[in-house]
CSV table of C-alpha atoms and ligand atoms in Angstrom, one decimal:
chain,number,residue,atom,x,y,z
A,1,UNK,CA,-16.3,-21.7,9.7
A,2,UNK,CA,-14.0,-22.0,12.7
A,3,UNK,CA,-11.2,-24.2,10.9
A,4,UNK,CA,-7.8,-22.7,10.7
A,5,UNK,CA,-5.3,-24.9,9.0
A,6,UNK,CA,-2.0,-23.9,9.7
A,7,UNK,CA,0.0,-25.7,7.2
A,8,UNK,CA,-1.1,-27.1,3.5
A,9,UNK,CA,-2.4,-30.1,3.1
A,10,UNK,CA,0.1,-32.5,0.7
A,11,UNK,CA,-1.6,-33.6,-2.1
A,12,UNK,CA,0.0,-36.2,-4.8
A,13,UNK,CA,-0.3,-34.4,-8.4
A,14,UNK,CA,-2.1,-36.4,-10.7
A,15,UNK,CA,-1.3,-35.0,-14.1
A,16,UNK,CA,-4.1,-34.4,-16.6
A,17,UNK,CA,-4.5,-34.2,-20.3
A,18,UNK,CA,-5.3,-30.7,-21.7
A,19,UNK,CA,-8.7,-29.5,-21.2
A,20,UNK,CA,-11.2,-30.5,-23.6
A,21,UNK,CA,-13.1,-27.1,-22.8
A,22,UNK,CA,-12.5,-24.0,-21.2
A,23,UNK,CA,-14.9,-21.6,-19.7
A,24,UNK,CA,-14.0,-18.1,-18.9
A,25,UNK,CA,-16.3,-16.8,-16.9
A,26,UNK,CA,-16.4,-12.7,-16.7
A,27,UNK,CA,-18.7,-10.6,-14.5
A,28,UNK,CA,-19.9,-7.3,-15.8
A,29,UNK,CA,-21.3,-4.0,-14.2
A,30,UNK,CA,-21.6,-1.0,-16.6
A,31,UNK,CA,-18.9,-1.8,-18.4
A,32,UNK,CA,-20.1,-0.9,-22.1
A,33,UNK,CA,-17.3,1.1,-22.6
A,34,UNK,CA,-14.9,-2.2,-22.8
A,35,UNK,CA,-16.7,-4.7,-25.0
A,36,UNK,CA,-15.2,-4.1,-28.0
A,37,UNK,CA,-11.7,-4.0,-26.3
A,38,UNK,CA,-12.7,-7.1,-24.8
A,39,UNK,CA,-14.2,-8.6,-27.7
A,40,UNK,CA,-11.0,-8.2,-29.9
A,41,UNK,CA,-8.4,-9.5,-26.8
A,42,UNK,CA,-10.5,-12.3,-26.4
A,43,UNK,CA,-10.9,-13.5,-30.0
A,44,UNK,CA,-6.9,-13.0,-30.4
A,45,UNK,CA,-6.7,-14.8,-27.5
A,46,UNK,CA,-8.8,-17.9,-28.4
A,47,UNK,CA,-7.3,-18.4,-31.9
A,48,UNK,CA,-4.1,-19.8,-30.2
A,49,UNK,CA,-6.2,-22.0,-28.1
A,50,UNK,CA,-6.3,-25.5,-29.3
A,51,UNK,CA,-9.9,-26.5,-27.5
A,52,UNK,CA,-13.1,-25.6,-27.4
A,53,UNK,CA,-14.0,-22.4,-26.1
A,54,UNK,CA,-17.2,-21.2,-24.0
A,55,UNK,CA,-17.4,-17.2,-22.5
A,56,UNK,CA,-20.3,-16.8,-19.6
A,57,UNK,CA,-20.4,-13.0,-19.1
A,58,UNK,CA,-22.7,-12.2,-16.7
A,59,UNK,CA,-24.7,-8.8,-16.5
A,60,UNK,CA,-24.7,-7.8,-13.2
A,61,UNK,CA,-27.9,-5.8,-13.5
A,62,UNK,CA,-25.5,-2.8,-15.2
A,63,UNK,CA,-27.4,0.4,-16.0
A,64,UNK,CA,-25.8,1.5,-19.3
A,65,UNK,CA,-26.1,-0.6,-22.1
A,66,UNK,CA,-23.8,-3.3,-21.6
A,67,UNK,CA,-26.6,-6.0,-21.6
A,68,UNK,CA,-26.8,-4.8,-25.3
A,69,UNK,CA,-23.7,-4.9,-26.5
A,70,UNK,CA,-23.0,-8.4,-25.2
A,71,UNK,CA,-26.4,-9.9,-26.5
A,72,UNK,CA,-25.7,-8.5,-29.8
A,73,UNK,CA,-22.2,-10.1,-29.5
A,74,UNK,CA,-24.1,-13.3,-28.5
A,75,UNK,CA,-25.9,-13.5,-31.6
A,76,UNK,CA,-22.8,-13.4,-33.7
A,77,UNK,CA,-20.9,-15.9,-31.7
A,78,UNK,CA,-22.4,-19.0,-30.0
A,79,UNK,CA,-19.3,-19.3,-28.0
A,80,UNK,CA,-20.5,-16.3,-26.0
A,81,UNK,CA,-23.2,-17.1,-23.2
A,82,UNK,CA,-25.0,-14.0,-21.7
A,83,UNK,CA,-26.3,-14.4,-18.3
A,84,UNK,CA,-28.5,-11.4,-17.5
A,85,UNK,CA,-29.5,-11.1,-13.6
A,86,UNK,CA,-32.4,-9.2,-12.4
A,87,UNK,CA,-30.5,-6.8,-10.6
A,88,UNK,CA,-27.3,-5.5,-9.2
A,89,UNK,CA,-26.0,-8.6,-7.0
A,90,UNK,CA,-22.4,-7.5,-6.6
A,91,UNK,CA,-19.5,-8.9,-8.2
A,92,UNK,CA,-19.2,-12.0,-5.8
A,93,UNK,CA,-22.9,-13.2,-6.5
A,94,UNK,CA,-22.3,-12.5,-10.3
A,95,UNK,CA,-19.0,-14.6,-10.2
A,96,UNK,CA,-21.1,-17.2,-8.5
A,97,UNK,CA,-23.7,-17.2,-11.5
A,98,UNK,CA,-21.1,-17.6,-13.8
A,99,UNK,CA,-19.4,-20.0,-12.1
A,100,UNK,CA,-22.7,-22.1,-12.0
A,101,UNK,CA,-23.1,-21.5,-15.6
A,102,UNK,CA,-20.1,-22.7,-16.7
A,103,UNK,CA,-19.9,-25.9,-18.3
A,104,UNK,CA,-15.8,-26.2,-19.3
A,105,UNK,CA,-13.4,-28.5,-17.9
A,106,UNK,CA,-11.2,-25.5,-16.4
A,107,UNK,CA,-13.3,-22.4,-15.6
A,108,UNK,CA,-11.3,-18.9,-15.4
A,109,UNK,CA,-12.8,-16.4,-13.2
A,110,UNK,CA,-11.4,-12.6,-15.0
A,111,UNK,CA,-12.7,-9.4,-14.3
A,112,UNK,CA,-13.9,-7.6,-17.7
A,113,UNK,CA,-11.6,-4.8,-17.5
A,114,UNK,CA,-8.6,-6.6,-19.1
A,115,UNK,CA,-6.5,-5.8,-15.8
A,116,UNK,CA,-5.5,-9.6,-15.6
A,117,UNK,CA,-3.6,-10.4,-19.0
A,118,UNK,CA,-5.2,-13.2,-20.9
A,119,UNK,CA,-1.7,-14.1,-21.6
A,120,UNK,CA,-1.4,-15.4,-17.9
A,121,UNK,CA,-4.3,-18.2,-18.5
A,122,UNK,CA,-1.8,-20.2,-20.6
A,123,UNK,CA,0.5,-20.4,-17.9
A,124,UNK,CA,-2.2,-21.3,-15.7
A,125,UNK,CA,-3.6,-24.4,-17.6
A,126,UNK,CA,0.1,-25.9,-17.6
A,127,UNK,CA,-0.3,-26.1,-13.8
A,128,UNK,CA,-3.9,-27.5,-14.2
A,129,UNK,CA,-2.4,-29.9,-16.4
A,130,UNK,CA,0.4,-30.7,-13.6
A,131,UNK,CA,-2.7,-31.3,-11.6
A,132,UNK,CA,-3.1,-28.7,-9.6
A,133,UNK,CA,-7.3,-27.9,-8.8
A,134,UNK,CA,-6.9,-23.6,-8.1
A,135,UNK,CA,-4.3,-21.8,-9.5
A,136,UNK,CA,-4.6,-17.9,-9.0
A,137,UNK,CA,-3.1,-15.1,-10.0
A,138,UNK,CA,-0.9,-13.4,-7.3
A,139,UNK,CA,-0.5,-9.4,-8.4
A,140,UNK,CA,3.2,-8.9,-8.4
A,141,UNK,CA,3.0,-5.4,-9.6
A,142,UNK,CA,-0.6,-3.1,-9.9
A,143,UNK,CA,0.0,-0.3,-12.8
A,144,UNK,CA,-1.9,2.5,-13.3
A,145,UNK,CA,-3.6,2.5,-9.5
A,146,UNK,CA,-4.4,5.6,-6.9
A,147,UNK,CA,-2.3,5.3,-4.1
A,148,UNK,CA,-5.1,5.2,-1.8
A,149,UNK,CA,-6.2,1.8,-3.8
A,150,UNK,CA,-3.0,0.4,-3.3
A,151,UNK,CA,-2.6,1.1,0.1
A,152,UNK,CA,-6.6,0.1,0.7
A,153,UNK,CA,-5.5,-3.0,-1.3
A,154,UNK,CA,-2.5,-3.9,0.5
A,155,UNK,CA,-3.9,-3.5,4.2
A,156,UNK,CA,-7.2,-5.5,3.0
A,157,UNK,CA,-5.1,-8.6,2.1
A,158,UNK,CA,-2.7,-8.4,5.3
A,159,UNK,CA,-6.2,-7.8,7.6
A,160,UNK,CA,-8.0,-10.5,6.1
A,161,UNK,CA,-5.1,-12.9,6.5
A,162,UNK,CA,-4.5,-12.2,10.1
A,163,UNK,CA,-8.6,-11.9,10.7
A,164,UNK,CA,-10.0,-15.1,8.5
A,165,UNK,CA,-7.7,-17.8,7.5
A,166,UNK,CA,-3.9,-18.3,7.6
A,167,UNK,CA,-4.3,-19.9,4.2
A,168,UNK,CA,-5.5,-16.7,2.5
A,169,UNK,CA,-3.0,-15.8,-0.2
A,170,UNK,CA,-2.3,-12.3,-0.3
A,171,UNK,CA,-2.3,-9.8,-3.4
A,172,UNK,CA,-4.9,-12.4,-4.9
A,173,UNK,CA,-7.6,-11.1,-6.0
A,174,UNK,CA,-10.7,-13.6,-8.1
A,175,UNK,CA,-8.3,-13.9,-11.4
A,176,UNK,CA,-8.0,-17.9,-10.9
A,177,UNK,CA,-8.7,-21.1,-13.0
A,178,UNK,CA,-10.6,-23.7,-11.0
A,179,UNK,CA,-11.2,-27.4,-12.0
A,180,UNK,CA,-14.2,-28.7,-12.9
A,181,UNK,CA,-14.2,-30.7,-9.6
A,182,UNK,CA,-13.4,-27.8,-7.5
A,183,UNK,CA,-15.9,-25.7,-9.2
A,184,UNK,CA,-18.5,-28.4,-8.5
A,185,UNK,CA,-17.1,-28.4,-4.9
A,186,UNK,CA,-17.3,-24.6,-4.9
A,187,UNK,CA,-21.2,-24.5,-6.2
A,188,UNK,CA,-22.2,-26.6,-3.4
A,189,UNK,CA,-21.3,-24.0,-0.8
A,190,UNK,CA,-24.6,-21.7,-1.0
A,191,UNK,CA,-23.6,-19.3,1.8
A,192,UNK,CA,-25.6,-15.8,1.0
A,193,UNK,CA,-22.9,-13.7,2.4
A,194,UNK,CA,-20.2,-14.5,0.2
A,195,UNK,CA,-16.4,-13.6,0.2
A,196,UNK,CA,-15.2,-16.1,-2.8
A,197,UNK,CA,-11.3,-16.0,-2.3
A,198,UNK,CA,-12.2,-17.1,1.3
A,199,UNK,CA,-14.2,-19.9,0.3
A,200,UNK,CA,-11.7,-20.9,-2.3
A,201,UNK,CA,-9.1,-21.0,0.7
A,202,UNK,CA,-11.2,-22.8,2.5
A,203,UNK,CA,-12.2,-25.4,0.0
A,204,UNK,CA,-8.6,-26.8,-0.1
A,205,UNK,CA,-7.4,-29.1,-2.5
A,206,UNK,CA,-4.2,-28.6,-4.4
A,207,UNK,CA,-3.6,-24.7,-5.4
A,208,UNK,CA,-1.0,-22.5,-6.4
A,209,UNK,CA,0.1,-19.5,-7.3
A,210,UNK,CA,1.3,-18.1,-10.8
A,211,UNK,CA,2.8,-14.5,-10.4
A,212,UNK,CA,1.9,-11.3,-12.6
A,213,UNK,CA,1.7,-7.8,-13.7
A,214,UNK,CA,-1.5,-6.5,-13.1
A,215,UNK,CA,-2.3,-3.6,-15.9
A,216,UNK,CA,-4.2,-0.7,-16.2
A,217,UNK,CA,-8.0,-0.7,-16.6
A,218,UNK,CA,-8.5,-0.6,-20.2
A,219,UNK,CA,-11.2,1.6,-20.2
A,220,UNK,CA,-14.4,2.5,-17.5
A,221,UNK,CA,-13.4,3.3,-14.3
A,222,UNK,CA,-12.9,0.7,-11.3
A,223,UNK,CA,-16.7,-0.4,-10.0
A,224,UNK,CA,-14.9,-1.4,-6.6
A,225,UNK,CA,-15.0,2.1,-5.0
A,226,UNK,CA,-13.4,2.1,-1.3
A,227,UNK,CA,-17.3,1.9,0.1
A,228,UNK,CA,-17.3,-1.7,-1.9
A,229,UNK,CA,-14.4,-2.3,-0.8
A,230,UNK,CA,-14.9,-2.0,2.6
A,231,UNK,CA,-18.2,-3.9,2.7
A,232,UNK,CA,-16.6,-6.8,1.4
A,233,UNK,CA,-14.0,-6.4,3.8
A,234,UNK,CA,-16.6,-6.6,6.5
A,235,UNK,CA,-18.7,-9.4,4.7
A,236,UNK,CA,-15.2,-11.1,4.8
A,237,UNK,CA,-14.5,-11.0,8.4
A,238,UNK,CA,-17.9,-11.5,9.9
A,239,UNK,CA,-18.3,-14.4,7.5
A,240,UNK,CA,-15.0,-15.9,8.3
A,241,UNK,CA,-14.3,-15.1,11.8
A,242,UNK,CA,-15.6,-15.0,15.1
A,243,UNK,CA,-12.8,-12.6,16.3
A,244,UNK,CA,-15.2,-9.5,15.7
A,245,UNK,CA,-17.4,-11.1,18.5
A,246,UNK,CA,-14.5,-12.1,20.7
A,247,UNK,CA,-13.0,-8.5,20.2
A,248,UNK,CA,-16.3,-7.4,21.4
A,249,UNK,CA,-16.2,-9.5,24.6
A,250,UNK,CA,-12.2,-8.1,25.2
A,251,UNK,CA,-13.5,-4.5,25.1
A,252,UNK,CA,-16.4,-4.9,27.3
A,253,UNK,CA,-13.8,-6.8,29.9
A,254,UNK,CA,-11.2,-3.8,29.7
A,255,UNK,CA,-13.8,-1.2,30.5
A,256,UNK,CA,-15.4,-3.5,33.4
A,257,UNK,CA,-12.2,-3.5,34.7
A,258,UNK,CA,-11.8,0.2,34.0
A,259,UNK,CA,-15.2,0.6,36.4
A,260,UNK,CA,-14.0,-1.8,38.8
A,261,UNK,CA,-11.0,0.6,39.2
A,262,UNK,CA,-12.8,3.8,39.2
A,263,UNK,CA,-15.2,2.5,42.0
A,264,UNK,CA,-12.6,1.5,44.2
A,265,UNK,CA,-11.1,4.8,43.5
A,266,UNK,CA,-14.0,6.5,44.7
A,267,UNK,CA,-14.7,4.0,47.6
A,268,UNK,CA,-11.0,5.0,48.7
A,269,UNK,CA,-11.7,8.6,48.3
A,270,UNK,CA,-14.7,8.4,50.6
A,271,UNK,CA,-13.1,6.5,53.3
A,272,UNK,CA,-10.0,8.5,53.4
A,273,UNK,CA,-12.7,11.6,54.0
A,274,UNK,CA,-11.8,12.7,50.4
A,275,UNK,CA,-13.9,15.5,48.7
A,276,UNK,CA,-15.8,13.1,46.2
A,277,UNK,CA,-18.4,14.9,44.4
A,278,UNK,CA,-16.0,16.1,41.9
A,279,UNK,CA,-15.8,12.6,40.9
A,280,UNK,CA,-18.9,13.0,38.5
A,281,UNK,CA,-16.6,13.3,35.6
A,282,UNK,CA,-14.8,10.4,36.0
A,283,UNK,CA,-18.0,8.5,36.2
A,284,UNK,CA,-19.7,10.1,33.4
A,285,UNK,CA,-16.4,8.8,31.3
A,286,UNK,CA,-16.5,5.6,33.0
A,287,UNK,CA,-20.4,5.3,32.1
A,288,UNK,CA,-19.8,6.5,28.3
A,289,UNK,CA,-17.2,4.3,27.9
A,290,UNK,CA,-19.0,1.1,29.2
A,291,UNK,CA,-22.0,2.3,27.1
A,292,UNK,CA,-19.6,2.2,23.9
A,293,UNK,CA,-18.4,-1.1,24.6
A,294,UNK,CA,-21.7,-2.4,24.7
A,295,UNK,CA,-23.1,-0.7,22.4
A,296,UNK,CA,-19.9,-2.0,19.9
A,297,UNK,CA,-20.5,-5.7,21.1
A,298,UNK,CA,-24.2,-5.5,20.6
A,299,UNK,CA,-23.8,-4.2,16.8
A,300,UNK,CA,-21.0,-6.9,16.1
A,301,UNK,CA,-23.7,-9.3,17.7
A,302,UNK,CA,-26.4,-7.9,15.8
A,303,UNK,CA,-24.1,-8.2,12.7
A,304,UNK,CA,-24.2,-11.8,13.0
A,305,UNK,CA,-27.6,-12.4,13.9
A,306,UNK,CA,-28.6,-10.4,10.7
A,307,UNK,CA,-26.8,-12.8,8.7
A,308,UNK,CA,-28.0,-16.1,10.4
A,309,UNK,CA,-31.6,-14.3,9.5
A,310,UNK,CA,-30.6,-13.6,5.8
A,311,UNK,CA,-29.2,-17.4,5.8
A,312,UNK,CA,-32.1,-18.4,7.3
A,313,UNK,CA,-34.6,-17.4,4.8
A,314,UNK,CA,-32.7,-19.5,2.0
A,315,UNK,CA,-33.2,-17.1,-0.7
A,316,UNK,CA,-31.6,-18.2,-4.1
A,317,UNK,CA,-28.2,-16.3,-4.0
A,318,UNK,CA,-29.4,-14.5,-7.6
A,319,UNK,CA,-32.2,-14.0,-10.0
A,320,UNK,CA,-31.7,-14.6,-13.6
A,321,UNK,CA,-33.5,-12.1,-15.8
A,322,UNK,CA,-32.7,-13.8,-19.2
A,323,UNK,CA,-30.2,-15.8,-20.8
A,324,UNK,CA,-28.6,-15.8,-24.1
A,325,UNK,CA,-27.1,-19.2,-26.0
A,326,UNK,CA,-27.7,-21.1,-22.9
A,327,UNK,CA,-29.5,-24.5,-23.3
A,328,UNK,CA,-29.2,-26.4,-20.1
A,329,UNK,CA,-30.0,-25.3,-16.9
A,330,UNK,CA,-27.5,-24.5,-14.2
A,331,UNK,CA,-27.1,-26.0,-11.0
A,332,UNK,CA,-30.2,-27.9,-9.6
A,333,UNK,CA,-30.6,-25.7,-7.3
A,334,UNK,CA,-29.9,-23.0,-8.8
A,335,UNK,CA,-32.8,-20.2,-9.4
A,336,UNK,CA,-35.3,-21.4,-11.5
A,337,UNK,CA,-35.0,-19.1,-15.2
A,338,UNK,CA,-38.5,-18.4,-16.4
A,339,UNK,CA,-37.4,-20.5,-20.0
A,340,UNK,CA,-40.1,-18.6,-21.8
A,341,UNK,CA,-38.5,-15.5,-20.9
A,342,UNK,CA,-35.1,-16.8,-21.4
A,343,UNK,CA,-35.6,-17.8,-25.1
A,344,UNK,CA,-38.4,-15.8,-26.1
B,1,UDP,N1,-18.5,-5.8,-11.0
B,1,UDP,C1,-19.8,-6.3,-10.8
B,1,UDP,N2,-20.7,-6.4,-10.1
B,1,UDP,C2,-20.4,-5.2,-9.2
B,1,UDP,C3,-19.4,-4.6,-9.5
B,1,UDP,C4,-18.2,-5.1,-10.2
B,1,UDP,O1,-20.1,-7.2,-11.5
B,1,UDP,O2,-21.5,-4.5,-8.4
B,1,UDP,C5,-17.9,-6.5,-12.0
B,1,UDP,C6,-17.2,-5.4,-13.2
B,1,UDP,O3,-17.5,-5.3,-14.0
B,1,UDP,C7,-15.4,-6.0,-13.5
B,1,UDP,C8,-15.1,-6.8,-12.0
B,1,UDP,O4,-16.8,-7.1,-11.3
B,1,UDP,O5,-15.7,-7.2,-14.2
B,1,UDP,C9,-14.0,-6.0,-10.7
B,1,UDP,O6,-14.8,-4.9,-10.9
B,1,UDP,P1,-13.3,-3.2,-11.0
B,1,UDP,O7,-12.7,-3.7,-12.3
B,1,UDP,O8,-14.8,-2.2,-11.1
B,1,UDP,O9,-12.3,-4.0,-9.8
B,1,UDP,P2,-11.1,-3.2,-9.3
B,1,UDP,O10,-10.1,-4.1,-10.3
B,1,UDP,O11,-11.2,-1.8,-9.3
B,1,UDP,O12,-11.1,-4.1,-8.1
B,2,MG,MG1,-10.8,-3.8,-12.1
């Protein structure tokens, strides 16, 4: 994906009526502690929404009692749809599954931990009615996060912007509202290594930010430790940019020139009759530097080849073990669910 749009495309906004149905997509991984609070907040919020509502809870292979709790909730409330994945596929794929199963006119992707206040959705819907296809929440402030999290998140968005796409909005997470049309476009992008924010930026359409204050996690702890953040950053960089390949090439060039310079120096010393044997240290240095440049370049290359291999296998992005309150199948090429399993 080498396209790097520098300027925002100008769209003519086409105002829309209030959505007939709003879908909320919530990926959940080991969030049993949050279910009661989530239920309370959602029920309170939706009493004030003048349209049909559906909530797609994706259980991303939780190892705690999340599934049990949300299945019980779904049994009491038909607006709750549960998509239970066969194992933990990670937040980006769980969100993709949720989007595939959503049927609303406006679809809101939100985390289970209630860090993103639900009231912001009203403002997002107002923007949707103005004609925007993507309304993303942009964090003005983050309360109660560790300094490390704040610093890494700050660096993450800036580096990503530099390396991937000029239009990747900073400080915007996955909390966003998508129009039906946009969701259909996004759903047709079936790449294995997904960085949803980058994909949304790539897809275009009229997009706008809504600033909001991010709250503390209501319960439980972050499921995005530093390791997962780094992994996401690596996927983001290598699936949206070929810059690391160029970096490897540049590095090889630098060390190649260094090697030539060292060789010239050795020759000069030889012809000037200087003692040359002690030069073995510089030789060692150059050899190891070149070796490291080569290994780095090859490993970056390997990373891309590995990604191609994964993509070529053409596996489904996720597998659904079971669903609750879901009648219609998701996308056509979405993984086949064993409906006998699904409905017992
Ligand atoms: N999540 C998920 N699968 C994972 C990790 C996280 O579905 O492998 C969900 C998690 O349950 C939450 C959302 O993704 O609803 C965001 O995670 P979290 O709040 O832990 O991330 P943070 O806000 O700390 O970046
Ligand atoms: Mg969170």
